[in-house]
Structures are given as C-alpha cells and as structure tokens.
Short mmCIF file of C-alpha atoms in Angstrom, two decimals:
data_model
loop_
_atom_site.label_atom_id
_atom_site.label_comp_id
_atom_site.label_asym_id
_atom_site.label_seq_id
_atom_site.Cartn_x
_atom_site.Cartn_y
_atom_site.Cartn_z
CA MET A 17 217.15 202.31 18.31
CA LYS A 18 213.34 201.49 19.31
CA GLU A 19 214.32 202.68 22.73
CA GLU A 20 214.65 206.03 21.15
CA PHE A 21 211.28 205.72 20.22
CA LYS A 22 209.68 204.60 23.13
CA GLY A 23 209.81 208.11 24.88
CA PRO A 24 207.28 210.09 23.18
CA LYS A 25 205.00 207.44 22.40
CA ASN A 26 204.78 206.40 26.27
CA LYS A 27 204.64 210.58 26.53
CA TRP A 28 201.62 210.59 24.54
CA SER A 29 199.92 207.54 26.17
CA GLN A 30 200.37 208.48 29.60
CA ILE A 31 198.87 212.07 28.22
CA PHE A 32 195.85 209.95 26.75
CA ARG A 33 195.59 207.97 29.95
CA LYS A 34 194.81 211.27 31.78
CA LYS A 35 190.62 211.97 32.47
CA TRP A 36 190.91 214.91 31.95
CA PHE A 37 192.22 214.55 27.83
CA PHE A 38 188.86 213.79 26.69
CA PRO A 39 186.69 216.16 28.29
CA ALA A 40 189.34 218.78 27.34
CA LEU A 41 189.18 218.23 23.86
CA TYR A 42 185.15 217.75 23.39
CA LEU A 43 184.86 221.24 25.43
CA SER A 44 187.24 222.76 23.01
CA ILE A 45 185.80 221.26 19.69
CA ALA A 46 182.39 222.53 20.94
CA ALA A 47 183.75 225.76 21.73
CA VAL A 48 185.28 226.29 18.04
CA LEU A 49 181.68 225.04 16.84
CA LEU A 50 179.68 227.25 18.81
CA ALA A 51 182.22 230.41 17.90
CA SER A 52 181.36 229.78 14.40
CA VAL A 53 177.98 229.53 14.56
CA ILE A 54 177.83 232.78 15.93
CA TRP A 55 179.64 234.29 13.25
CA TYR A 56 178.09 233.26 10.37
CA GLN A 57 174.41 233.99 12.02
CA ASN A 58 176.63 237.44 12.54
CA ALA A 59 177.72 237.76 9.14
CA GLY A 60 174.36 236.34 7.72
CA SER A 61 172.18 238.90 9.92
CA ASP A 62 174.38 241.67 7.91
CA VAL A 63 173.75 240.49 4.84
CA SER A 64 170.13 240.55 5.07
CA GLU A 65 170.20 243.79 6.74
CA GLN A 66 172.04 245.28 3.48
CA ASP A 67 169.66 243.26 1.45
CA ASP A 68 166.16 245.04 3.53
CA GLN A 69 168.01 248.29 2.91
CA ARG A 70 168.24 247.93 -0.59
CA ASN A 71 165.09 246.55 -1.52
CA ALA A 72 163.39 249.76 0.66
CA GLU A 73 165.58 252.14 -1.52
CA ASP A 74 164.54 250.53 -4.61
CA HIS A 75 160.96 250.41 -3.52
CA TYR A 76 160.59 254.26 -2.68
CA LEU A 77 163.08 255.98 -4.23
CA PRO A 78 161.74 256.86 -8.20
CA SER A 79 163.69 255.55 -11.08
CA MET A 80 165.87 258.42 -12.27
CA ASN A 81 166.67 256.40 -15.26
CA ASP A 82 163.01 255.25 -16.17
CA GLU A 83 162.42 257.48 -19.80
CA ASP A 84 158.83 255.74 -19.90
CA ALA A 85 158.10 257.56 -16.63
CA VAL A 86 155.19 260.34 -16.99
CA PRO A 87 155.71 263.65 -15.24
CA VAL A 88 152.87 264.16 -13.55
CA VAL A 89 154.67 267.17 -10.70
CA ASP A 90 154.68 269.79 -14.13
CA GLN A 91 150.47 269.66 -14.18
CA GLN A 92 150.64 270.93 -10.65
CA GLU A 93 153.17 273.78 -11.66
CA LEU A 94 151.48 277.05 -11.37
CA VAL A 95 151.71 278.66 -14.51
CA GLY A 96 154.15 282.04 -13.70
CA MET A 97 154.68 285.20 -16.10
CA PRO A 98 157.57 284.49 -18.72
CA LEU A 99 159.67 287.21 -16.87
CA GLU A 100 161.36 287.36 -13.54
CA ASN A 101 160.79 290.87 -13.24
CA THR A 102 157.00 290.97 -13.32
CA ASP A 103 156.64 294.33 -10.81
CA GLU A 104 158.68 296.09 -13.45
CA ALA A 105 156.41 294.51 -16.75
CA GLU A 106 152.85 295.36 -18.22
CA ILE A 107 150.85 293.75 -20.81
CA VAL A 108 150.39 296.21 -23.66
CA THR A 109 148.19 293.70 -26.10
CA LYS A 110 145.60 291.84 -24.25
CA PHE A 111 143.87 288.56 -25.33
CA PHE A 112 140.99 289.42 -27.88
CA ASP A 113 137.39 288.03 -26.07
CA TYR A 114 134.63 288.92 -27.09
CA ASN A 115 133.02 288.12 -23.60
CA ALA A 116 135.65 291.16 -22.33
CA GLU A 117 134.62 294.56 -21.46
CA GLN A 118 134.96 297.18 -24.69
CA GLU A 119 138.36 298.99 -23.62
CA ASP A 120 139.74 295.50 -22.90
CA ARG A 121 138.56 294.19 -26.58
CA GLU A 122 139.85 297.39 -28.07
CA ASN A 123 142.98 296.97 -26.18
CA ALA A 124 143.32 293.34 -27.62
CA LEU A 125 143.49 294.60 -31.43
CA VAL A 126 146.87 294.72 -33.50
CA LEU A 127 147.11 296.98 -35.90
CA TYR A 128 149.13 296.07 -39.37
CA ASN A 129 149.25 297.05 -42.75
CA ASN A 130 146.21 299.21 -41.69
CA ARG A 131 144.14 296.50 -40.57
CA TYR A 132 142.71 295.42 -37.44
CA TYR A 133 143.69 291.84 -36.36
CA GLN A 134 142.56 289.93 -33.12
CA SER A 135 145.35 289.36 -30.60
CA THR A 136 145.78 285.17 -29.76
CA GLY A 137 148.21 285.80 -26.67
CA VAL A 138 149.46 288.65 -25.11
CA ASP A 139 152.28 291.28 -25.98
CA ILE A 140 154.27 291.89 -22.58
CA ALA A 141 157.47 294.77 -22.17
CA ALA A 142 158.88 296.17 -19.91
CA ALA A 143 158.56 299.62 -18.11
CA ASP A 144 161.58 301.08 -19.14
CA ALA A 145 161.31 299.42 -23.05
CA GLU A 146 164.23 297.56 -23.01
CA THR A 147 164.93 293.88 -23.36
CA PHE A 148 164.61 291.40 -20.70
CA ASP A 149 164.73 287.85 -20.13
CA VAL A 150 162.65 285.45 -21.36
CA LEU A 151 161.76 282.71 -18.74
CA ALA A 152 159.39 279.30 -19.28
CA SER A 153 156.05 279.82 -18.27
CA ILE A 154 155.84 276.22 -17.07
CA SER A 155 158.68 273.29 -17.54
CA GLY A 156 158.80 271.17 -20.47
CA THR A 157 160.40 270.27 -24.02
CA VAL A 158 161.39 272.78 -26.70
CA GLU A 159 159.43 271.27 -29.73
CA GLU A 160 160.28 274.11 -32.10
CA VAL A 161 162.78 276.87 -32.63
CA LYS A 162 162.02 279.09 -35.82
CA GLU A 163 162.30 282.49 -37.41
CA ASP A 164 159.28 284.01 -38.58
CA PRO A 165 159.02 286.96 -40.52
CA LEU A 166 156.17 288.77 -39.03
CA LEU A 167 156.68 287.57 -35.83
CA GLY A 168 160.20 287.32 -35.40
CA ASN A 169 162.00 284.21 -33.17
CA VAL A 170 159.70 282.01 -32.03
CA VAL A 171 160.14 279.32 -29.14
CA VAL A 172 157.49 276.44 -28.93
CA LEU A 173 157.29 274.26 -25.78
CA SER A 174 155.45 271.14 -25.40
CA HIS A 175 153.91 270.17 -21.81
CA GLY A 176 152.34 267.12 -22.36
CA GLU A 177 148.10 266.61 -22.38
CA ASP A 178 148.35 268.32 -25.89
CA LEU A 179 149.41 271.91 -23.64
CA LYS A 180 151.92 274.12 -25.76
CA THR A 181 153.27 277.85 -25.23
CA TYR A 182 154.20 280.32 -27.67
CA TYR A 183 156.85 282.83 -27.27
CA ALA A 184 157.28 285.11 -30.33
CA SER A 185 159.11 288.58 -31.09
CA LEU A 186 162.23 287.03 -29.60
CA GLY A 187 165.91 288.88 -29.83
CA ASP A 188 168.04 285.80 -28.97
CA VAL A 189 167.32 282.20 -28.65
CA ALA A 190 168.98 280.14 -25.90
CA VAL A 191 167.70 277.00 -26.41
CA SER A 192 167.32 274.05 -29.34
CA VAL A 193 165.03 271.80 -30.20
CA SER A 194 164.52 269.34 -27.99
CA ASP A 195 166.07 270.74 -24.58
CA GLN A 196 164.50 269.84 -21.44
CA VAL A 197 163.93 273.06 -19.73
CA ALA A 198 162.45 273.78 -16.17
CA GLN A 199 160.05 276.63 -14.96
CA GLY A 200 161.82 279.66 -14.75
CA ASP A 201 164.78 278.34 -17.48
CA LYS A 202 165.93 281.29 -19.96
CA LEU A 203 164.58 280.72 -23.34
CA GLY A 204 166.73 283.85 -24.63
CA THR A 205 165.74 287.73 -24.83
CA ALA A 206 162.69 290.00 -25.42
CA GLY A 207 162.91 291.76 -28.88
CA LYS A 208 161.00 293.63 -31.58
CA ASN A 209 158.72 292.19 -34.80
CA LEU A 210 156.90 293.59 -37.53
CA PHE A 211 153.55 292.50 -36.47
CA GLY A 212 153.99 294.40 -33.19
CA LYS A 213 156.30 297.13 -33.98
CA ASP A 214 154.02 299.47 -32.21
CA ASN A 215 154.57 297.64 -28.90
CA GLY A 216 158.56 298.16 -29.43
CA THR A 217 160.65 295.42 -27.60
CA HIS A 218 158.71 293.06 -26.18
CA LEU A 219 157.36 289.38 -26.03
CA HIS A 220 154.31 287.96 -27.52
CA PHE A 221 153.24 285.29 -25.45
CA GLU A 222 150.41 282.46 -25.83
CA ILE A 223 149.13 279.45 -24.64
CA ARG A 224 147.33 276.78 -26.64
CA LYS A 225 144.93 273.94 -25.29
CA ASP A 226 143.86 271.32 -27.45
CA GLY A 227 145.24 273.81 -30.60
CA THR A 228 142.97 276.33 -29.28
CA GLU A 229 144.39 279.51 -27.92
CA VAL A 230 143.08 280.26 -24.65
CA ASN A 231 143.74 284.07 -22.02
CA PRO A 232 147.19 283.59 -20.09
CA GLU A 233 145.54 286.40 -17.80
CA SER A 234 143.01 283.60 -17.05
CA TYR A 235 145.74 281.21 -15.73
CA PHE A 236 148.69 282.83 -14.59
CA GLU A 237 149.28 281.58 -11.16
CA GLN A 238 146.74 278.72 -11.30
CA PRO A 239 147.67 274.88 -11.59
CA ALA A 240 148.53 273.83 -15.10
CA SER A 241 146.21 271.38 -15.06
CA SER A 242 143.71 273.79 -14.79
CA ILE A 243 143.87 274.87 -18.48
CA ALA A 244 141.10 273.89 -20.49
CA VAL A 245 139.37 275.52 -23.43
CA GLU A 246 136.63 277.95 -23.01
CA ASP A 247 133.29 277.91 -24.41
CA SER A 248 133.73 281.53 -26.04
CA ALA A 249 137.00 279.60 -27.88
CA ALA A 250 134.94 277.75 -30.17
CA GLU A 251 132.90 281.50 -31.03
CA ASP A 252 136.05 283.36 -31.43
CA GLU A 253 137.13 280.11 -33.81
CA ALA A 254 133.76 280.51 -35.81
CA VAL A 255 134.77 283.74 -36.75
CA SER A 256 136.58 284.46 -39.81
CA GLU A 257 140.16 285.23 -39.50
CA GLU A 258 140.80 287.90 -42.34
CA PRO A 259 140.86 291.10 -39.70
CA THR A 260 139.14 293.91 -39.77
CA SER A 261 139.39 297.45 -39.63
CA GLY A 262 137.73 299.34 -36.36
CA GLU A 263 135.08 301.01 -38.40
CA ASP A 264 133.96 297.51 -40.20
CA VAL A 265 133.48 295.80 -36.64
CA VAL A 266 130.06 295.50 -35.84
CA GLU A 267 128.40 293.87 -32.49
CA PRO A 268 126.00 290.53 -33.09
CA GLU A 269 123.26 292.47 -31.58
CA GLU A 270 123.43 295.55 -34.05
CA ASP A 271 123.38 292.46 -36.83
CA ALA A 272 120.63 290.79 -35.17
CA GLU A 273 119.13 294.20 -35.30
CA GLU A 274 119.59 295.31 -38.95
CA ASN A 275 118.30 291.61 -40.41
CA VAL A 276 114.81 291.95 -38.67
CA GLU A 277 114.95 295.28 -39.90
CA GLN A 278 115.40 293.92 -43.17
CA ASP A 279 112.59 291.27 -43.07
CA GLU A 280 110.03 293.50 -41.75
CA ALA A 281 110.72 296.21 -44.86
CA PRO A 282 108.48 295.47 -47.85
CA SER A 283 109.54 293.40 -51.28
CA GLU A 284 108.97 295.77 -54.24
CA ASP A 285 105.92 293.27 -55.51
CA GLU A 286 104.15 293.94 -52.10
CA GLU A 287 104.20 297.34 -52.83
CA ILE A 288 102.49 297.01 -56.16
CA ASP A 289 100.01 295.20 -54.74
CA VAL A 290 99.36 297.80 -52.51
CA GLU A 291 99.15 300.38 -55.15
CA LEU A 292 96.90 298.68 -56.95
CA ASP A 293 94.40 297.88 -54.09
CA GLU A 294 94.43 301.17 -53.33
CA SER A 295 93.89 302.18 -57.16
CA GLU A 296 90.87 299.92 -57.40
CA GLU A 297 89.22 301.35 -54.48
#
C-alpha cells in the first residue's frame, strides 16, 4: 500500500526541486497582483469621473423643485400686448393722464350713467369688433378671478415686487386662482360689460405698481422691471374719485385765475368805507 502513494509524492517532490518552479510561481503571483491593482485603479477612476460629472451637474444646473427660488427671468420679460394679433386691434380708450394732450385726455373719459369717469387703464378692441383671445401680458400667478357687475369677468395676475395686471370685460375665463401662467398663455376671451358698453366687445387692461395704476402704453415692449409709479400718478390720486361731467371739468390754471380774481374783489365792508369817504369829501 505504501508503494502506491510514493509515486505522486515523488512526482511533486521532483517538481519542487526544479530550478524554474519557484521563479515561475513568484511571477504568476506577481502577475495576478498586478492585474488586480490595474483593475482596481480603472474602476476607481470610472467612479471618480461619474462623481465629478454629477457634482458638475448639481453645481451648474438649476434646481427645478426648489419652491423658494425667486423667478428673476420674469422681471426681464418685455411687457406685451394682451392679445396675439396686435396689428388687427386698436386702443379705443386711453389711460387718463393729466400731462397728456387735451385730445388724449378726452379719449380717456368713460361715459357711464350720464357721468364721465377717468379711465385707469386702456380698452382694446378688435378692428372687426369681434371677440379675441386675451393673453397674459407678463408671466405670473392668477391671484383673483371674479365676476364684477359693471366690469364683467375679471382676472388679476400677480408678478411679484408688488406688480399686478388686471384683465376685465372678459367673456369666457380659461384660468383658475393659483394657476401659474407664462407670458402669452390664454386667460380668456374679450367680452362686453356695462361700464364700457359703448366700446362693444373689448378688453379692459390695467397695470398696477405698488397699488397705483400706471399707463400701460408707456411700458409695452419695455422690461417689466422698468415699471414704476410716475410723479403724475400721485397728482391723479389727489383728485376725487367722484367723476364729473365733461362740462364740469375745469383746468387747474383756470381755477387759479378765478381764485386770484376773487381775492382782488373788495368786500361789502370795503365798499361801504369807500362810499363814506367819498361823502365826507
């Protein structure tokens, strides 16, 4: 039995005694170790490149889910006309501005219930007197949707920085409160109302900054960030909101002249004194 196992043992012993065995074994182990090191380095390099790419994307790309981010691009938008075919529309009622020409001031008066009211915006109508789609002049959030007995359906958009746009005399309304709308999105269609019934189918459009109406025509095709309350607006606020008829409107200069004449006119007591002096003489 012992002789049967001597064969293999002697064979391995002979192999171990070979001069080339251990050098070959060392070289094989070194080759395996070297291959492992190279594979590990390549794998680590790929992971590092992926991490760098992800970090770069996170650094340069904006966060789309950040609700606290302030939209600064909207303020750089150019204020647009609230309709698509601007060439086929006209402003039938202007914004009342005391510094405007006499003709423009007359075109900014609205006759309602036999009285004249100063227009706080512009009325826009299509040349063919047909209805048209009303579009958002600036990107914003729908703050209010209501039905006014005089102005018709009204949509109010908020744009931040205490800037708002008003769309009145709407027929159909296509938005709801809290909707986010982009510039050019449809808000509704132009319709009719009681206050501006003489204009037929039209849109009443206003821009308000810090709670004060400004002339929309002054800011069409201008950056939204340029909208500001002008000095003349403060003078407009000082005037009573009670409208007056066209015959009752008096220019400020004429009022001043009348006051001067009243100041120069003598009182009754002064007239009596003069008569007494003359009689004494």
